[in-house]
Coordinates of C-alpha atoms and ligand atoms in Angstrom, one line a residue:
X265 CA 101.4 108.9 102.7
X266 CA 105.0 108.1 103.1
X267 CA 106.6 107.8 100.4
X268 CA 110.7 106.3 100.0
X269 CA 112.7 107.2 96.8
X270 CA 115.9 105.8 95.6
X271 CA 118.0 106.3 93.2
X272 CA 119.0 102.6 92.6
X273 CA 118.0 99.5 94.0
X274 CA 117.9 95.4 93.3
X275 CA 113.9 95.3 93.1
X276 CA 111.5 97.8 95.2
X277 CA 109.3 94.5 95.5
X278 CA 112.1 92.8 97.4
X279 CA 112.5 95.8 99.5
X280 CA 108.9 96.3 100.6
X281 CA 109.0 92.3 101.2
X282 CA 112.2 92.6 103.4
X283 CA 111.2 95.4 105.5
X284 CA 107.4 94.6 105.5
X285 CA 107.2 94.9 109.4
X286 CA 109.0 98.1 109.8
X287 CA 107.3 100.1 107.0
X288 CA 103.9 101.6 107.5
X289 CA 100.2 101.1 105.9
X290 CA 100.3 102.4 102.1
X291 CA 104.0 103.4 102.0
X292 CA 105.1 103.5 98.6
X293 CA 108.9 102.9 97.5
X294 CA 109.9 104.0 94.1
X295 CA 113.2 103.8 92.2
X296 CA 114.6 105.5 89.3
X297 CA 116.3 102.1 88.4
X298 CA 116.3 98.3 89.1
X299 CA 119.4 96.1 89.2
X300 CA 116.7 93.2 89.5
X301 CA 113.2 93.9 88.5
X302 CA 111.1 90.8 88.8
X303 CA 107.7 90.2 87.2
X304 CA 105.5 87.5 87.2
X305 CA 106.2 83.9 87.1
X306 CA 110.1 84.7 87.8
X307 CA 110.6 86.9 84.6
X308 CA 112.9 89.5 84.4
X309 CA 111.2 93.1 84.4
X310 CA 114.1 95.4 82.5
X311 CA 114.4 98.4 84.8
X312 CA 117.1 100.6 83.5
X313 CA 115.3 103.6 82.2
X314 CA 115.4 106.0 85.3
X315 CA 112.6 108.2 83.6
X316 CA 110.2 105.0 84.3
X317 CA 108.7 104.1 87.0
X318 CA 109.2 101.2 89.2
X319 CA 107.2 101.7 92.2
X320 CA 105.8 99.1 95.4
X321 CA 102.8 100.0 97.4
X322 CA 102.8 98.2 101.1
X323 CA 99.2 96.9 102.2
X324 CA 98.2 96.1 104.9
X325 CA 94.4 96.2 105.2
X326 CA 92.4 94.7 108.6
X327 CA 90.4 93.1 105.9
X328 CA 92.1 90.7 103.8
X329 CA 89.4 89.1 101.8
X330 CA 89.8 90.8 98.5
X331 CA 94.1 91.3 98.6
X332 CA 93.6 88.9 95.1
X333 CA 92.0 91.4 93.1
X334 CA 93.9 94.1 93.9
X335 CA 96.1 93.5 91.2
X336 CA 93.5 93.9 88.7
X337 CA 92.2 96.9 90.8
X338 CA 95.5 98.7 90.0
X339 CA 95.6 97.3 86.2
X340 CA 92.6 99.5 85.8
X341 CA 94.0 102.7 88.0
X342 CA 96.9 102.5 85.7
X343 CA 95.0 102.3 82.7
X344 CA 92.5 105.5 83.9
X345 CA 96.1 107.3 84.5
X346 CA 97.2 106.2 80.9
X347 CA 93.9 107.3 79.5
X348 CA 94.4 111.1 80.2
X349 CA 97.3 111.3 77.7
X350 CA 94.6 111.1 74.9
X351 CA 95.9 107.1 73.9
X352 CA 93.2 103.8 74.5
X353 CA 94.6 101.8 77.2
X354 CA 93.1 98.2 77.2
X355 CA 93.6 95.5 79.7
X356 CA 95.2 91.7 78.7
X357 CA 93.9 89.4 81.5
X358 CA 94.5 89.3 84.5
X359 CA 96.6 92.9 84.8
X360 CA 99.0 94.0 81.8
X361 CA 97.8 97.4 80.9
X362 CA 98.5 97.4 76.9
X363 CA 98.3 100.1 73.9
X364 CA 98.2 99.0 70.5
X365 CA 98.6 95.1 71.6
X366 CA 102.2 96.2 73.1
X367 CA 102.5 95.9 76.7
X368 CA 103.0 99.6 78.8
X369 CA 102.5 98.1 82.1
X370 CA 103.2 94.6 84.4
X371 CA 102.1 94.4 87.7
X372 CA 103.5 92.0 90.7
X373 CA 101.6 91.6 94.0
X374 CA 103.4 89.6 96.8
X375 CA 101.8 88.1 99.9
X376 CA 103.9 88.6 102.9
X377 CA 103.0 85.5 105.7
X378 CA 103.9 86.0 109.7
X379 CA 103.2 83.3 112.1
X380 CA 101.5 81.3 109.2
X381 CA 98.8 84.5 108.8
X382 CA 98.4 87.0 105.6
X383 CA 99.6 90.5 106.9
X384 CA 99.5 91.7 103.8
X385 CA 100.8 92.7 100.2
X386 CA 103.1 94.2 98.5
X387 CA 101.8 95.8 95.6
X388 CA 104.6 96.4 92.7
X389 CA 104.0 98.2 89.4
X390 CA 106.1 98.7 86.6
X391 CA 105.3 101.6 84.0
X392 CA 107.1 102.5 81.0
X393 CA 106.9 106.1 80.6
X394 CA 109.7 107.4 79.2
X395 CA 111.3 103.8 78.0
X396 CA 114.3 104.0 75.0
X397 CA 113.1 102.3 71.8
X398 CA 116.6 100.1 72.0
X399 CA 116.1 98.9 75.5
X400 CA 111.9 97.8 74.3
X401 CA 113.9 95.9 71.6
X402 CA 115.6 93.7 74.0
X403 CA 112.3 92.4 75.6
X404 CA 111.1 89.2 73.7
X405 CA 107.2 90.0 73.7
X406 CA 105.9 93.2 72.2
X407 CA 106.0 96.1 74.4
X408 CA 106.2 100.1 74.0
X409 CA 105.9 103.1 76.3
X410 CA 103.6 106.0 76.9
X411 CA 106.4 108.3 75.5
X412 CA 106.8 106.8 72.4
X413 CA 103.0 106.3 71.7
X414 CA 102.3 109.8 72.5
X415 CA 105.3 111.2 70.9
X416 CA 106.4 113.3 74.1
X417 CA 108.2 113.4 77.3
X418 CA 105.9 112.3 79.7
X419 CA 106.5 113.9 83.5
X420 CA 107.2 111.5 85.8
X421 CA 106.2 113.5 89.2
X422 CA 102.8 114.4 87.3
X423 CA 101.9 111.0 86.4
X424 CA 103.4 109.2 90.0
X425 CA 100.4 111.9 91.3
X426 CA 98.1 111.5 89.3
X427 CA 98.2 107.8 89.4
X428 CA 98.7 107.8 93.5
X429 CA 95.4 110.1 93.8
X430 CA 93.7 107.6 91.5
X431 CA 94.8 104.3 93.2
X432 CA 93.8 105.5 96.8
X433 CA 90.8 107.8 95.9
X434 CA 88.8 104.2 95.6
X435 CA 90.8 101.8 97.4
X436 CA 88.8 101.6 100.4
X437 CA 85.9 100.2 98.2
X438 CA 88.2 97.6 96.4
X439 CA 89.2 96.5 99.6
X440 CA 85.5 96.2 101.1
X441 CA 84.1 95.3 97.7
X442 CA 86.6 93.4 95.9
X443 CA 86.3 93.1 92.1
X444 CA 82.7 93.9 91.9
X445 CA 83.5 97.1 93.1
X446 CA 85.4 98.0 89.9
X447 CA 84.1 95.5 87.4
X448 CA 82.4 97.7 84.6
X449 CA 85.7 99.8 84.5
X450 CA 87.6 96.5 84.4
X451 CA 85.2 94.9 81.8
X452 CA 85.4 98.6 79.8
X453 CA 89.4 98.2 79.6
X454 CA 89.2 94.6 78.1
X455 CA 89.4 93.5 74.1
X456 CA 89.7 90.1 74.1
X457 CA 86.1 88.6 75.3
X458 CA 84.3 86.8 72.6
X459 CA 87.5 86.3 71.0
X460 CA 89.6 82.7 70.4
X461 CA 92.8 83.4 72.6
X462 CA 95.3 81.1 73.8
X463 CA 96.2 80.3 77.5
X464 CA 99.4 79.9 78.8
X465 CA 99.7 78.5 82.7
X466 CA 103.7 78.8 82.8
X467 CA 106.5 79.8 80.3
X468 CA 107.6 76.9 78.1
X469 CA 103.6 74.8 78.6
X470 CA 101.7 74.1 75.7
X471 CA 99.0 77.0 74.5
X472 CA 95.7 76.0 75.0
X473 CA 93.2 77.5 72.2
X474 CA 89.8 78.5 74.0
X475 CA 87.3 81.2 73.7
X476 CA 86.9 84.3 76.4
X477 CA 84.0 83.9 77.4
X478 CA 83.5 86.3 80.2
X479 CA 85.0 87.7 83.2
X480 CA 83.3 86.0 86.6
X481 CA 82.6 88.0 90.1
X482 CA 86.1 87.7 91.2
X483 CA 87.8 88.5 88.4
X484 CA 88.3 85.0 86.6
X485 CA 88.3 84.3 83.0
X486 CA 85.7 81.6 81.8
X487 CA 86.6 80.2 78.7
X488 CA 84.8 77.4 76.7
X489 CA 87.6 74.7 75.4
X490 CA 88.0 73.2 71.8
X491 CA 85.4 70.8 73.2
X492 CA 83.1 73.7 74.6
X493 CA 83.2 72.9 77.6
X494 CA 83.2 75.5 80.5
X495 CA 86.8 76.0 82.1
X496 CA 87.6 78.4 85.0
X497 CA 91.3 80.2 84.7
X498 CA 92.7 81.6 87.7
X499 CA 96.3 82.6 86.6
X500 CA 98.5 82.3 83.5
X501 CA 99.0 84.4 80.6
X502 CA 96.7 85.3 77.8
X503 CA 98.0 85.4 74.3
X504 CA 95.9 86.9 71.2
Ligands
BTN1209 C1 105.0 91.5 85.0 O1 104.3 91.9 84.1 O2 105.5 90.4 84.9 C2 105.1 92.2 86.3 C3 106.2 93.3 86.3 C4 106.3 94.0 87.6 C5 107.4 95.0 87.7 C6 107.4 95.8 88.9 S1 108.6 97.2 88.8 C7 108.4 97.5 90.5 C8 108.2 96.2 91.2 N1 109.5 95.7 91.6 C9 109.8 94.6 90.9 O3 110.9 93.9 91.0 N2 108.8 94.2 90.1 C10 107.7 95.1 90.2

């Protein structure tokens, strides 16, 4: 596995997506800071903590069927990684890895098109491990860090191999399987089905008030509206 560290770059996201072509199957690029972290839906993703890790896996799998759910495949490899430091990782829909409500983790997967075709993804994860309490302060949801919940220093190189190990040690499956292949682990990770929730399709649009009603065979949420009636959500933010 090739793996390319910096010390400093704009966002290892927009690196993998730059240099797509020239960087092999399952590279991984990892910074010890960002100068501009994205995460989803054009947010910022504060990256100034070097003892964190911001990290971009390049995919590109012959098949391409399942690329969709990998990010919920890695939501639950960071979550089994989390779980070893003796705290309860749970899983906000689709892919923040949370403990105690606070966010830990955010994930970002990129397509990258050539001659109108998928070749693949890029695959970006962002994982406060050693985050200071002032710089958490200065993101406007609730978010914490794996040091500060566990009351250590967590080891980076230990948990970039653990996690690593983890992520490929079942990859093949995700990617022949899709989300059925990891499902029950998925399902195991969640706390908000059964629950009234609110959905949010982009920053700034109204909240809609539903019921989770279950997770379907590709990894979408069903919900049942204030007029219960059965909705399918494929992307947006979940807020409880
Ligand atoms: C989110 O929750 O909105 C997703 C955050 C993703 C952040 C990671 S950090 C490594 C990679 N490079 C980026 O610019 N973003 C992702």
């Amino acid at each position: 596995m090739k793996i390319l560290k910096f010390d400093s770059i704009d966002s290892t996201n927009t690196y993998g997506k730059s240099n797509f072509e020239n960087l092999e199957d399952k590279a991984v690029i990892i910074s010890d800071e960002q100068t501009q972290g994205r995460g989803r839906f054009n947010r910022t993703w504060i990256s100034q903590d070097c003892d964190n890790i911001y990290l971009s896996l390049i995919l590109k799998p012959e098949k391409k069927d399942y690329l969709a759910n990998l990010t919920q495949y890695m939501s639950v490899i960071a979550a089994k990684t989390i779980e070893t430091y003796n705290v309860a990782p749970q899983i906000k829909w689709p892919n923040d890895v949370m403990i105690n409500n606070k966010k830990v983790c955010g994930i970002l997967c990129e397509g990258v098109i050539k001659n109108n075709k998928l070749s693949g993804v890029v695959l970006g994860i962002g994982i406060n491990l050693n985050a200071n309490e002032k710089i958490l302060e200065i993101i406007n949801k609730p978010a914490t860090s794996l040091n500060i919940e566990t009351g250590k220093k967590i080891d980076k190189d230990l948990f970039l191999k653990k996690f690593l190990d983890n992520f490929f040690e079942n990859y093949e499956n995700a990617i022949q399987k899709g989300f059925e292949s990891f499902e029950q682990d998925y399902i195991k990770y969640t706390n908000f089905l059964k629950k009234t929730v609110f959905i949010q399709q982009r920053d700034n649009d109204t909240r809609k008030e539903c019921t989770a009603k279950a997770i379907d065979k590709n990894g979408n949420l069903i919900v049942l509206t204030e007029n219960n009636e059965q909705e399918i959500i494929y992307s947006g933010d979940l807020i409880y």
